[in-house]
Coordinates of C-alpha atoms in Angstrom, one line a residue:
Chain A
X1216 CA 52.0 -112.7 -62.3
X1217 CA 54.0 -112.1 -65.5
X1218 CA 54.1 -114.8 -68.3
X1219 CA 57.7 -114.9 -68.1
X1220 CA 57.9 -115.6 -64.4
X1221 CA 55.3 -118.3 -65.2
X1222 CA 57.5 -120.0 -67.8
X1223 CA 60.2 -119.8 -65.8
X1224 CA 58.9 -121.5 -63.0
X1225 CA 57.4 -124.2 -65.3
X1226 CA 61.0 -124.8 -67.3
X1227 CA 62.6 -124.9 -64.0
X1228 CA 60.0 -127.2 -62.6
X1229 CA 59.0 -125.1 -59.6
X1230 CA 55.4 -125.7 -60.9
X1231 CA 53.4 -127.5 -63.3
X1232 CA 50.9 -126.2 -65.6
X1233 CA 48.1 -128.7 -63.7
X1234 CA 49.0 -127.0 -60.9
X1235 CA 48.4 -123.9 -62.4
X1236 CA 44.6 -124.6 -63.3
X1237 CA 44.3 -125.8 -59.9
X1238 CA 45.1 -122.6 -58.2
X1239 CA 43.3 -120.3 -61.2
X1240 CA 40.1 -122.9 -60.1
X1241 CA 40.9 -122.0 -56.2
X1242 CA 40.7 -118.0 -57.0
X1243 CA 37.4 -118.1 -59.1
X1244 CA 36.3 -120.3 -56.4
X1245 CA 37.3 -118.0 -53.7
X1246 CA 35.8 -114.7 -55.8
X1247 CA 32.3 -115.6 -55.5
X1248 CA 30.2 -113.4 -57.2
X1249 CA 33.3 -110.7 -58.2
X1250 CA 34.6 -113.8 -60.5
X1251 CA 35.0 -112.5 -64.1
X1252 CA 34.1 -115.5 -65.6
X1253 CA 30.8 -116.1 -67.1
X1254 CA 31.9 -119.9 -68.5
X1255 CA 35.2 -121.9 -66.7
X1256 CA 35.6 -124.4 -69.0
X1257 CA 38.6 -126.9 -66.1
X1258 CA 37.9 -130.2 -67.9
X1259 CA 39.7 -128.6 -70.8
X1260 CA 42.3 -126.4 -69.4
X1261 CA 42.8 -129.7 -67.0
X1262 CA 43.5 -131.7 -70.6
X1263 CA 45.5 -128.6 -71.8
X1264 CA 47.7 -128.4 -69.1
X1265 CA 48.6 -132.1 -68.6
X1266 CA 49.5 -132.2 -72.2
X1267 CA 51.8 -129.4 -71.8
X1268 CA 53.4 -130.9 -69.2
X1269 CA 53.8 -134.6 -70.6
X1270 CA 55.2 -132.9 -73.8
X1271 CA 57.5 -130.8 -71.2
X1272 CA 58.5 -134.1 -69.4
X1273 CA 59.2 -135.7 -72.6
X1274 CA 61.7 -133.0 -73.5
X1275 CA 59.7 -132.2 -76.9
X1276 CA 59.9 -128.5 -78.4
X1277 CA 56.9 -126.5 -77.0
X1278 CA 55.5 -123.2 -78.1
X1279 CA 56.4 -119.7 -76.7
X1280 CA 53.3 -120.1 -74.2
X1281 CA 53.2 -123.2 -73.3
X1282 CA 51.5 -124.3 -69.9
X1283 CA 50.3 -120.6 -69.2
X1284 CA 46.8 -120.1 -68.4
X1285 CA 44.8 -117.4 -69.7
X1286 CA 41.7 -116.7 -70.2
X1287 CA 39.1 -114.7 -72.6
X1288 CA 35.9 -112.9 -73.6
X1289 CA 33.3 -114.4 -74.4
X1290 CA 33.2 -113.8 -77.8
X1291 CA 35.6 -116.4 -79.4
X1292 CA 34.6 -119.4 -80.2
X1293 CA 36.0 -122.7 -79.1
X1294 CA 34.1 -125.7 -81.1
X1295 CA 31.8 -127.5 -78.9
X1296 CA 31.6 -124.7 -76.3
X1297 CA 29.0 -122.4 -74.8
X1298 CA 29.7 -118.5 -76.4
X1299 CA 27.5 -115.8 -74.4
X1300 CA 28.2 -112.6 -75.9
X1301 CA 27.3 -110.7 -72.5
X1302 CA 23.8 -111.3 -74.4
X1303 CA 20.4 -112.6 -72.7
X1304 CA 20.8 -116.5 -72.3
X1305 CA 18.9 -117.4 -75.0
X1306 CA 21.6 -115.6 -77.3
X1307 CA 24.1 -117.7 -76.3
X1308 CA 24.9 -120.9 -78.4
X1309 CA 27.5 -124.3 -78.9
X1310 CA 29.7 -123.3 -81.4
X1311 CA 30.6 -125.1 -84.3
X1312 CA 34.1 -124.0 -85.1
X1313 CA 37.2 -122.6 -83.5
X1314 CA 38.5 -119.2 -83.7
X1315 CA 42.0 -118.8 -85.2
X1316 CA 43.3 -116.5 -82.9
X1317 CA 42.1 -119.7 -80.2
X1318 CA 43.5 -122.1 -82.7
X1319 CA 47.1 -120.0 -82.5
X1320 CA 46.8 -119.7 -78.7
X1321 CA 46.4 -123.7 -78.5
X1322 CA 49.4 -123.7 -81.2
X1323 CA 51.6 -121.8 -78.9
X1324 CA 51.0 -124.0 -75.9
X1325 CA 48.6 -121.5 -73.6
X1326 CA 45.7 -123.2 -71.9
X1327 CA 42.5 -121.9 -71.8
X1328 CA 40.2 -121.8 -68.6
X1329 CA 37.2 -120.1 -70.2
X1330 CA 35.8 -117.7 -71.0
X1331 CA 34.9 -114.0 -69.6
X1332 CA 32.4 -111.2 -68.7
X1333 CA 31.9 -108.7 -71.7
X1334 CA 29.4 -106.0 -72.6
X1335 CA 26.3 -107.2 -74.2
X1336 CA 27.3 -107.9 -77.3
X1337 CA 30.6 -105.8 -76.8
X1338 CA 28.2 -102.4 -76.7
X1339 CA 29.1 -100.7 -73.8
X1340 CA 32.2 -98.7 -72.6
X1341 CA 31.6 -98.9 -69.2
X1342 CA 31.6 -102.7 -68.8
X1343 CA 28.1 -101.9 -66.6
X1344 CA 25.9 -105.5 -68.3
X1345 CA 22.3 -105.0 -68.2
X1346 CA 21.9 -109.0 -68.1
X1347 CA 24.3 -109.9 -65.9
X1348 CA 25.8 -106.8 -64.1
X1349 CA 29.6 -107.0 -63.6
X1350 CA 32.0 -107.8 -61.1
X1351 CA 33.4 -105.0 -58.9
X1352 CA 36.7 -103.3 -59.9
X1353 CA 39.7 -105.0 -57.9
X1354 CA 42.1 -102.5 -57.6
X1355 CA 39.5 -98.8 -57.6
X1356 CA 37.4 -99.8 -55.0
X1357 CA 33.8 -98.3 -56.3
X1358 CA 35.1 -97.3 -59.6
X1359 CA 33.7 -98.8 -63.1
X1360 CA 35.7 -101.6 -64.7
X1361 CA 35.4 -100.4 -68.5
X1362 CA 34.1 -101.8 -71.6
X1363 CA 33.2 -103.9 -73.1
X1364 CA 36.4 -106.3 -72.6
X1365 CA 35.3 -105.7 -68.7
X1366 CA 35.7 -109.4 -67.7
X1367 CA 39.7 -109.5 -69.0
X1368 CA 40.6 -106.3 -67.6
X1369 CA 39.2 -107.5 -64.3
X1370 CA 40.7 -111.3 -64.5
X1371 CA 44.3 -109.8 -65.3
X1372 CA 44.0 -107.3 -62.6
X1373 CA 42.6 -110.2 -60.2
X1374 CA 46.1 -111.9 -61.3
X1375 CA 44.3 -114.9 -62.1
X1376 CA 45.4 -115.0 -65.6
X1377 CA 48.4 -112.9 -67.0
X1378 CA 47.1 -112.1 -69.9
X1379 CA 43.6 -112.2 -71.6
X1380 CA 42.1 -111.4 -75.2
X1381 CA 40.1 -109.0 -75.7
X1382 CA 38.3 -106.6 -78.8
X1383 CA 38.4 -103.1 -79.5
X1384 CA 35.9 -100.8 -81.7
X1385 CA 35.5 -98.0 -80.5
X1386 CA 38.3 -98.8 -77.2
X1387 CA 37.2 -101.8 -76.1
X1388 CA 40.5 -103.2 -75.1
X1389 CA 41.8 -99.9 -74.1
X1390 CA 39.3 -98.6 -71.3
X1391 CA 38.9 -101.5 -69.3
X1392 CA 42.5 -102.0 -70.0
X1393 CA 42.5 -98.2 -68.2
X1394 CA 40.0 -98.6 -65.9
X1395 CA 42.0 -101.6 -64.0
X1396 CA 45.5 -100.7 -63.9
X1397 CA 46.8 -103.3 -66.5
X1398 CA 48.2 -103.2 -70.0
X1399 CA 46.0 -103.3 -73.6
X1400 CA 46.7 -103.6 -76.7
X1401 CA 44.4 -102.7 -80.0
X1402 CA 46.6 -104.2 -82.8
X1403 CA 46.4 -102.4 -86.8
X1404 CA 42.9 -103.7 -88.4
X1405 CA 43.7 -106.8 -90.3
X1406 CA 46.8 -108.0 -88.3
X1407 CA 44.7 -110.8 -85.9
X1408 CA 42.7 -112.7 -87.7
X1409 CA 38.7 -112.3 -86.7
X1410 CA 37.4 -115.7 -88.0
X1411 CA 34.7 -117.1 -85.5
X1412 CA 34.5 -113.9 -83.2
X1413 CA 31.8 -112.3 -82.4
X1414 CA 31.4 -109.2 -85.5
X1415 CA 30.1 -105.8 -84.3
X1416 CA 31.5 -102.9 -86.8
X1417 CA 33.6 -104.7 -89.4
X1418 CA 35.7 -101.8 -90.2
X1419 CA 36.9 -101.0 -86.9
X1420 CA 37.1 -104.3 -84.7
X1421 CA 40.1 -106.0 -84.0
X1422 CA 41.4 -108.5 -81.1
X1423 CA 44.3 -108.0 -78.9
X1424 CA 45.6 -108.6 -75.4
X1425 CA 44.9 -106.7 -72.0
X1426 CA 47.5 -108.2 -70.0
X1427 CA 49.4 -107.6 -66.5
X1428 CA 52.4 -105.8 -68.4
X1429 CA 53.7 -104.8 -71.6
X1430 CA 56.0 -107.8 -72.1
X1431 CA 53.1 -110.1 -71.5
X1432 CA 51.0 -107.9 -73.7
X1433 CA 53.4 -108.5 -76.6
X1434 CA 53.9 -112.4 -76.2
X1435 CA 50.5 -113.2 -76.6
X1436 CA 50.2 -110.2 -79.5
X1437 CA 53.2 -112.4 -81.5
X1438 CA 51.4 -115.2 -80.9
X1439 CA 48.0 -113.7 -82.7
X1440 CA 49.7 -112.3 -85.5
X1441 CA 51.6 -115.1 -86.3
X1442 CA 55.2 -113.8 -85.4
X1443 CA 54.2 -110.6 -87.1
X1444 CA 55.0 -108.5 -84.4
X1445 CA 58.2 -109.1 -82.0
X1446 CA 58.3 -111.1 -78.4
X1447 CA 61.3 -109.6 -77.4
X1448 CA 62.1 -106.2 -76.4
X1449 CA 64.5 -103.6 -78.6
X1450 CA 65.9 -100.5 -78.1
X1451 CA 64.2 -98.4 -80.2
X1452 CA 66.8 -95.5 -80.2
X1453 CA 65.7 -91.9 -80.4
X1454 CA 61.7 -91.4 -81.5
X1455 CA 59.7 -88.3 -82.9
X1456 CA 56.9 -88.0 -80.1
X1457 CA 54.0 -86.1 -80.9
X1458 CA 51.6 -84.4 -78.1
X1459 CA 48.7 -82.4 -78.8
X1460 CA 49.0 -78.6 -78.0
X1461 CA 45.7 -78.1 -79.9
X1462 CA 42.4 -78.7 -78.5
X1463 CA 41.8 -81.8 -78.4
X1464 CA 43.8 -83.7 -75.1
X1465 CA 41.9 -81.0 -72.9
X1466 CA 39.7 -81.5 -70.1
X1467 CA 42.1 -83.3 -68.6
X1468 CA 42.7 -83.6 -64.5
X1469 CA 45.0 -81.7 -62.9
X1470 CA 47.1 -85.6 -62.0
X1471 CA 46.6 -86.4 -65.6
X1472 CA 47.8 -83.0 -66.7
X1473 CA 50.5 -83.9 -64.7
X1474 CA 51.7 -86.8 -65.3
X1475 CA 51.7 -86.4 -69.0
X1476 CA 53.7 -83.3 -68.7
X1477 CA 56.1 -85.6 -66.4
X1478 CA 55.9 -87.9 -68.7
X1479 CA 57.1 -85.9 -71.5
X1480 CA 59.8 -84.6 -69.9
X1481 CA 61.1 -88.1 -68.9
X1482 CA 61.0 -89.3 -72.5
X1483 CA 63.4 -85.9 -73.7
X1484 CA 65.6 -86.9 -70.7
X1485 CA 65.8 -90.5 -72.0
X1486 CA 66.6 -89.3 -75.4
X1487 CA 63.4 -88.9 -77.4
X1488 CA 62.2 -85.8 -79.3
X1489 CA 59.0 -84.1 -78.2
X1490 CA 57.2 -82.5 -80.8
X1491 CA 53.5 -80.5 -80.4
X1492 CA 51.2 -81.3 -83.0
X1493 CA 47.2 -79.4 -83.4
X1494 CA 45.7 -82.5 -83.5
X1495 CA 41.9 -80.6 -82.5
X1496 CA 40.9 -82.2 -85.4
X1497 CA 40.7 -85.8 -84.0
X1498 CA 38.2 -84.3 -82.0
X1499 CA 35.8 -84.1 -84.9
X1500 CA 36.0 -88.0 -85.9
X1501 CA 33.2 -88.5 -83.0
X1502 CA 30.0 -88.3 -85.0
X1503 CA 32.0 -89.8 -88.7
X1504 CA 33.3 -92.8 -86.2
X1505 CA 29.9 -93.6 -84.2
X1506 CA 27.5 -93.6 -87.6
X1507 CA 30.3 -96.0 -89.1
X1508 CA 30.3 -98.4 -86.0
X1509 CA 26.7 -98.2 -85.0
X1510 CA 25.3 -98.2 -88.7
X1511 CA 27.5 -101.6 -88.9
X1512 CA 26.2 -102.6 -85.7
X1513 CA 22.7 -102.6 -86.5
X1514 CA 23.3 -104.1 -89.5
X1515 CA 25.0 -107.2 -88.0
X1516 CA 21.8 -107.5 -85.1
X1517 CA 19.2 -106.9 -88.2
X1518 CA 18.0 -110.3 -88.3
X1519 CA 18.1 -111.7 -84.6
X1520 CA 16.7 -108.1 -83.4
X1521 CA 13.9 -108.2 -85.7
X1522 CA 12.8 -111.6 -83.9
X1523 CA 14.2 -110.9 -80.5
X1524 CA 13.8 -107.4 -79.8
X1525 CA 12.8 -107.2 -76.3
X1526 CA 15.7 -109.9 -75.2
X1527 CA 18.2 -106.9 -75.8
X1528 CA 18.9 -104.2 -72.8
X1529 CA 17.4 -101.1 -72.9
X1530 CA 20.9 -99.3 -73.8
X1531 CA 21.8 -101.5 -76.5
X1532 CA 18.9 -101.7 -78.0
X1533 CA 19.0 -97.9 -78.2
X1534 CA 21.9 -97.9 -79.7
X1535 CA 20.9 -100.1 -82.8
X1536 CA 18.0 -98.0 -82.9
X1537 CA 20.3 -95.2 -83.3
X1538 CA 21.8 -97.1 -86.0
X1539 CA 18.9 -98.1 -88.0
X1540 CA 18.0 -94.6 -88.2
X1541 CA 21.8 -93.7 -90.4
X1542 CA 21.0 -93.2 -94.0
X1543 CA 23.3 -94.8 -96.9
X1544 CA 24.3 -91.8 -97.9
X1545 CA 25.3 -90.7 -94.3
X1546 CA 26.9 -93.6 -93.3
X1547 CA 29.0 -93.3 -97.0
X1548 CA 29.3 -90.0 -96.1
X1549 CA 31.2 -91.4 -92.9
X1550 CA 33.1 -93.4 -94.8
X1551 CA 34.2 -90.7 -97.0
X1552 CA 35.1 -88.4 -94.4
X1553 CA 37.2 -91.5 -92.7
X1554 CA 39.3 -91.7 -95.4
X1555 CA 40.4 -88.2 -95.5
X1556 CA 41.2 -88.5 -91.8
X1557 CA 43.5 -91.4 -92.8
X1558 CA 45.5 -89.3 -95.2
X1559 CA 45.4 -86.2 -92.3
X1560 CA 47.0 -89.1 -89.8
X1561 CA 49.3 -90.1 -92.8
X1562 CA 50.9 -86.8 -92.9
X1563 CA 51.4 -86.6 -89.3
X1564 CA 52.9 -89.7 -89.0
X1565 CA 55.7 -88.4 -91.3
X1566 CA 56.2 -85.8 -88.8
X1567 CA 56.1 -87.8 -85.5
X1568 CA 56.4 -91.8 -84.9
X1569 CA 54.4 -92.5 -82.2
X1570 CA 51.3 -90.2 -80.6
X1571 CA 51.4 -89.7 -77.0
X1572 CA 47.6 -89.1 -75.7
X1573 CA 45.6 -89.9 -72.0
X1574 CA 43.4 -92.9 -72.0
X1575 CA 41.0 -91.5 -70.0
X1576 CA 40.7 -87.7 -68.5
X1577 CA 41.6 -88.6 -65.3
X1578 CA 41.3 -92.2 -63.4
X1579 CA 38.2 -94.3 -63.9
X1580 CA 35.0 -92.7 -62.9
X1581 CA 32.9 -93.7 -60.1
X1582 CA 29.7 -96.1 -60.5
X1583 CA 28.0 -93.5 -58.1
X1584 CA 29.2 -90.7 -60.1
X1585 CA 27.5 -92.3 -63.5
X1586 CA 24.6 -93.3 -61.3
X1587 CA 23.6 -90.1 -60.5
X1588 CA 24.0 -88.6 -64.3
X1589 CA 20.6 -89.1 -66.5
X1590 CA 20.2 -87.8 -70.4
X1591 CA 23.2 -85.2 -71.3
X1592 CA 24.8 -85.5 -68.3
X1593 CA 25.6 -88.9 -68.6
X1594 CA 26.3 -88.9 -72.1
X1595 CA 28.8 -86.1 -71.6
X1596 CA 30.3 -88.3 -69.3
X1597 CA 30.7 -91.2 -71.6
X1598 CA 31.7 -89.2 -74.5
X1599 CA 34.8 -87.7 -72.3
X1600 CA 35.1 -91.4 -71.3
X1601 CA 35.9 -92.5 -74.7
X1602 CA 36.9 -89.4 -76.4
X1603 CA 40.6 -89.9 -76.6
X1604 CA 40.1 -93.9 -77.7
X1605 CA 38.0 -93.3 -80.7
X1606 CA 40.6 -91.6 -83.1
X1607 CA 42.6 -94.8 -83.1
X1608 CA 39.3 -97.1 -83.9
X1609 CA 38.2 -94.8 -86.9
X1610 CA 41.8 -94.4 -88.4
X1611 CA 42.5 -97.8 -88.0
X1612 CA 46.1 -97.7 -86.5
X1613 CA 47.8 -99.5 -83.5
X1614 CA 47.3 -98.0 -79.9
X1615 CA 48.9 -99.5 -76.3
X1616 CA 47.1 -98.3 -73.2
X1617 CA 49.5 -98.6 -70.0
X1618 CA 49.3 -97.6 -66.4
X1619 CA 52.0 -94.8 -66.0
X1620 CA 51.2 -93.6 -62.7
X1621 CA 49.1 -95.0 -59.5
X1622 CA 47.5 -91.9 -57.2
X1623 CA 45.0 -92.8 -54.3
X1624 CA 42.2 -92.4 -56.4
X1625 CA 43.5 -95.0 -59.2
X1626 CA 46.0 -95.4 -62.1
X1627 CA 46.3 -92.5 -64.9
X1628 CA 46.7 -94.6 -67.8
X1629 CA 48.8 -93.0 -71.4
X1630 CA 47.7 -94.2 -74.8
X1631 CA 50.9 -94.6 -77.4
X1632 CA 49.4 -93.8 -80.8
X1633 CA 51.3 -95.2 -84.2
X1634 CA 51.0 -95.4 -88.0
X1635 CA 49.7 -98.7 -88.8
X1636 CA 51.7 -101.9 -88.0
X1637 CA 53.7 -99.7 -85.7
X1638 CA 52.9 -102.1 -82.4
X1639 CA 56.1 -103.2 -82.3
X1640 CA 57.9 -99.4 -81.7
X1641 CA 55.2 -98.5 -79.4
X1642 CA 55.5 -101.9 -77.3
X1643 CA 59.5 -100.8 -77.3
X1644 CA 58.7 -97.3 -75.9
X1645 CA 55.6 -98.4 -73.8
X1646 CA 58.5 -100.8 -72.1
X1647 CA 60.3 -97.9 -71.1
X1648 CA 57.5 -96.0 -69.8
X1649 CA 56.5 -98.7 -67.5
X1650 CA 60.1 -98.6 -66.1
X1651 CA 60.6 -96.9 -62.9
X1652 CA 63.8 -95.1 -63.1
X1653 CA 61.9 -93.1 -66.2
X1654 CA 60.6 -90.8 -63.8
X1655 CA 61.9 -87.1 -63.4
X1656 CA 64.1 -86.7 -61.0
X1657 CA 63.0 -84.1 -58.0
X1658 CA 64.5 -80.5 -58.4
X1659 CA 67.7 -80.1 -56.5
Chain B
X796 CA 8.9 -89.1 -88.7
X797 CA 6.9 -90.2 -91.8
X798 CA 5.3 -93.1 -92.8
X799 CA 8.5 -94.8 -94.5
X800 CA 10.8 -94.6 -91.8
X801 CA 7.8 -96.0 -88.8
X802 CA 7.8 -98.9 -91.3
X803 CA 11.6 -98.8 -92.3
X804 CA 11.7 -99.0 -88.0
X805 CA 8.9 -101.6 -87.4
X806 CA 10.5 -103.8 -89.8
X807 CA 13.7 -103.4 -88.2
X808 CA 12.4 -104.3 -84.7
X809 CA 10.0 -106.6 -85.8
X810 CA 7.2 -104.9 -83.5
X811 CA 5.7 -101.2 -83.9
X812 CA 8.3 -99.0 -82.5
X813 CA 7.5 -97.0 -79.0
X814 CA 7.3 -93.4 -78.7
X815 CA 10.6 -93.2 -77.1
X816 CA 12.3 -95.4 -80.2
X817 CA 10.7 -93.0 -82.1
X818 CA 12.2 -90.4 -80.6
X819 CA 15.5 -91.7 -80.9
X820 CA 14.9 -92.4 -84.4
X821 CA 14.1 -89.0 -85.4
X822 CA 16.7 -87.3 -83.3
X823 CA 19.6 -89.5 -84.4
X824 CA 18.4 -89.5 -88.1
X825 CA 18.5 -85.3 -88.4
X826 CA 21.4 -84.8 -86.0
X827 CA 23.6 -87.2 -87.2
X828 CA 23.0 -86.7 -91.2
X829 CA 23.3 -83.1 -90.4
X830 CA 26.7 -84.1 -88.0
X831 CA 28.0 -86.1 -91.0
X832 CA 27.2 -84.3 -94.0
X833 CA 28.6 -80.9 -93.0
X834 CA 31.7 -82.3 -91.6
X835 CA 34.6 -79.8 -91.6
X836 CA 36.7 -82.3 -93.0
X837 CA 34.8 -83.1 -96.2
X838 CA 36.1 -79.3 -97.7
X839 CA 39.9 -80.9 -97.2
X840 CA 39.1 -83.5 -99.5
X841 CA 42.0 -84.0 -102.0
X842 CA 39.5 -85.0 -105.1
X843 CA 36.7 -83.0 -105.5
X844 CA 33.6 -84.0 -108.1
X845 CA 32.9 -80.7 -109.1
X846 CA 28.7 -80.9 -108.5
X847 CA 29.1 -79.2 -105.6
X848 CA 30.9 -76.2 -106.6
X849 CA 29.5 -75.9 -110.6
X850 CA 25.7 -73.7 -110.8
X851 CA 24.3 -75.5 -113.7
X852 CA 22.5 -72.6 -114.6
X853 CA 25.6 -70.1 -114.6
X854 CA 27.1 -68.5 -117.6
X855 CA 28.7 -71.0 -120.1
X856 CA 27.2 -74.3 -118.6
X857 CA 25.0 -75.8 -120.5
X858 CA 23.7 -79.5 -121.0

């Protein structure tokens, strides 16, 4: 299900935005406890969608999404409904206002049918909820749906909704993006606007799309920004591609080794220069990045941990712990140490236009596999997990994951790295990766 | 830990802290301060203060 498809059918009047909600309502119905959703909200995506299609009936001008469901975590606010935050149920709340990025959505004509799974209180990159566990992964049968957007990875994958919003500290959008075989975005810091959404590390968070391919990724993104960033699709003509021959995109599978070499190669063929860059360095932006995001962290849960403590799951709860324990002076420090980073990136980026990096090491881990780790072990794990999405939070620039190849175990997953407000070059050059006749041709 | 930072912690939570919050405390507080404040990147700095790298008590410094 591609939004282009879906406005297609609904210009040509093959199908009607009411009938739309009806057959989303039939598939959440039908998915039982592996729905996504933790709130449906029909009585308004019902009102949506017959508006949409009276205004479409009418022959009035309608916005670039109009009568296309979607769907999203539950972290925005809609006035007058229920926002959960993944949290324990007596965190969730009626909200009193709308988000903007909801209120542009409505503008462009998109109906919304609720409102999705997340990580508690978006802390958690393995989409694992410790309140309300999570629904299973629909396309790597035992394998972890990623976090903490885990709910619109898993809807877009379902194909019940072709695109959903999401938000990305430290990858958010990215790994479940990853981990389910569909498109995300992480737009620059400061492009979507984060009024009424739920805040976890100020400096770093931003909202963007997972979505079922790049095209749909990039509608709803020009929607969010406000026309900022392009709809359409442009050539982009030759780019300088970076790739890291230092130490730092290591540890990778032997398929993922692979199909980034392949992938390489397929981007000189088409034109491209490849360039190898020592970017070891980004490797170092762990501890800097996790003091900045967690030392924000606990300083947005200060006041409802103080009274609420024990309502919070043992890992998050850990985590703010973690937090409270960073010293001004080390979490200035951090910020300090960010900054220089951003000038390091700067003069890369005169070198290269877009970085070409995994998403994960290989494709998504295993629950059993995580199960079975305890202390280091399972740390280590999560740390590889989210090792190659962090540079992009901390640095504050734009980053696409996208599915480039599909191998029994799962999809292998590339991350396109730019200079800030680049999003639109590396949606152009994620659209040709996602093309098929990209691929090297066999040896004669 | 000392006193200041059980209270800094107990304040935080809004109950005393248990042993294994301590624990974290403690651990993340020296790790990570030591993590951040010796970061390789902070000697690539482009402006540099100068307290770091002037003795006070050297030849030709004085107050």
């Amino acid at each position: 299900m591609t939004i282009a498809k879906l406005l297609s059918d609904l210009e040509a009047g093959r199908v009607t935005s009411r009938a739309l909600v009806d057959q989303a309502e039939a598939r959440i119905a039908a998915a039982g406890t592996a729905s996504p959703f933790s709130t449906v909200e029909l009585d308004n995506a019902r009102a949506q969608a017959e508006a949409v299609d009276a205004a479409r009936a009418a022959g009035a001008a309608l916005g670039p999404l109009a009568g296309v469901p979607l769907a999203h975590k539950d972290m925005f606010e809609r006035q007058g409904a229920r926002m959960g935050r993944g949290a324990h149920p007596s965190a969730a709340y009626v909200a009193e206002n709308t988000a903007e990025v909801l209120s542009r959505l409505d503008g462009a004509g998109a109906v919304d049918l609720g409102r999705l799974q997340m990580s508690e209180f978006a802390m958690g990159p393995t989409g694992m909820n410790h309140h309300h566990g999570a629904p299973p992964n629909p396309v790597v049968p035992g394998a972890i749906i990623g976090g903490s957007s885990s709910g619109s990875g898993v809807a877009v994958a379902m194909g019940i909704v072709p695109a959903a919003l999401g938000s990305d500290t430290g990858g958010s959008i990215r790994l479940p993006a990853a981990c389910n075989g569909v498109v995300g975005i992480k737009p620059t810091p400061g492009r979507v606007p984060m009024s009424h959404t739920m805040p976890l590390s100020w400096t770093q968070d931003c909202v963007g799309p997972l979505a079922a391919s790049v095209d749909c990724a990039r509608r709803v993104l020009s929607v969010l920004t406000g026309g900022a960033t392009r709809a359409e699709t442009q050539e982009t003509g030759p780019l300088r591609l970076g790739f890291d021959a230092g130490d730092f995109a290591c540890d990778l599978s032997p398929d993922m080794a692979q199909v980034l070499d392949e992938e390489r190669k397929a981007l000189v063929l088409a034109g491209h220069a490849d360039r190898d860059l020592d970017l070891g360095w980004l490797g170092t932006l762990d501890e800097p990045a996790n003091v900045i995001a967690m030392g924000e962290a606990a300083t947005v849960h200060a006041d409802r941990l103080r009274a609420h403590a024990d309502s919070y799951g043992d890992q998050v709860r850990t985590r703010l712990v973690q937090g409270a324990a960073i010293s001004a002076q080390a979490y200035l420090r951090a910020r300090q140490i960010r900054d220089i980073a951003q000038g390091k990136i700067a003069e890369v980026f005169r070198d290269v236009d877009v970085i070409v990096l995994p998403m994960l090491p290989d494709v998504p881990p295993q629950i059993d596999a995580l199960a079975r780790l305890e202390g280091a072990s399972l740390a280590g794990m999560i740390s590889a997990m989210t090792r190659f999405a962090r540079p992009a939070s901390v640095l504050g620039l734009p980053a696409i994951s996208l599915p480039v190849a599909w191998t029994d175990r799962g999809p292998l997953s590339l991350q396109l790295v730019g200079a800030p407000c680049s999003e639109d070059v590396l949606a152009d050059l994620a659209r040709t990766l996602e093309t098929a006749s990209l691929r090297v041709p066999e040896p004669a | 830990m000392t006193d200041t930072q059980h209270d800094a912690l107990r304040a935080y939570l809004g109950r005393s802290p248990t042993d294994e919050e301590r624990a974290i405390f403690e651990d993340q507080r020296t790790r990570v301060e030591f993590g951040v404040m010796s970061h390789p990147l902070w000697d690539e700095r482009e402006t540099r203060t100068g307290l770091a790298a002037r003795a006070p008590f050297e030849a030709g410094q004085s107050a």
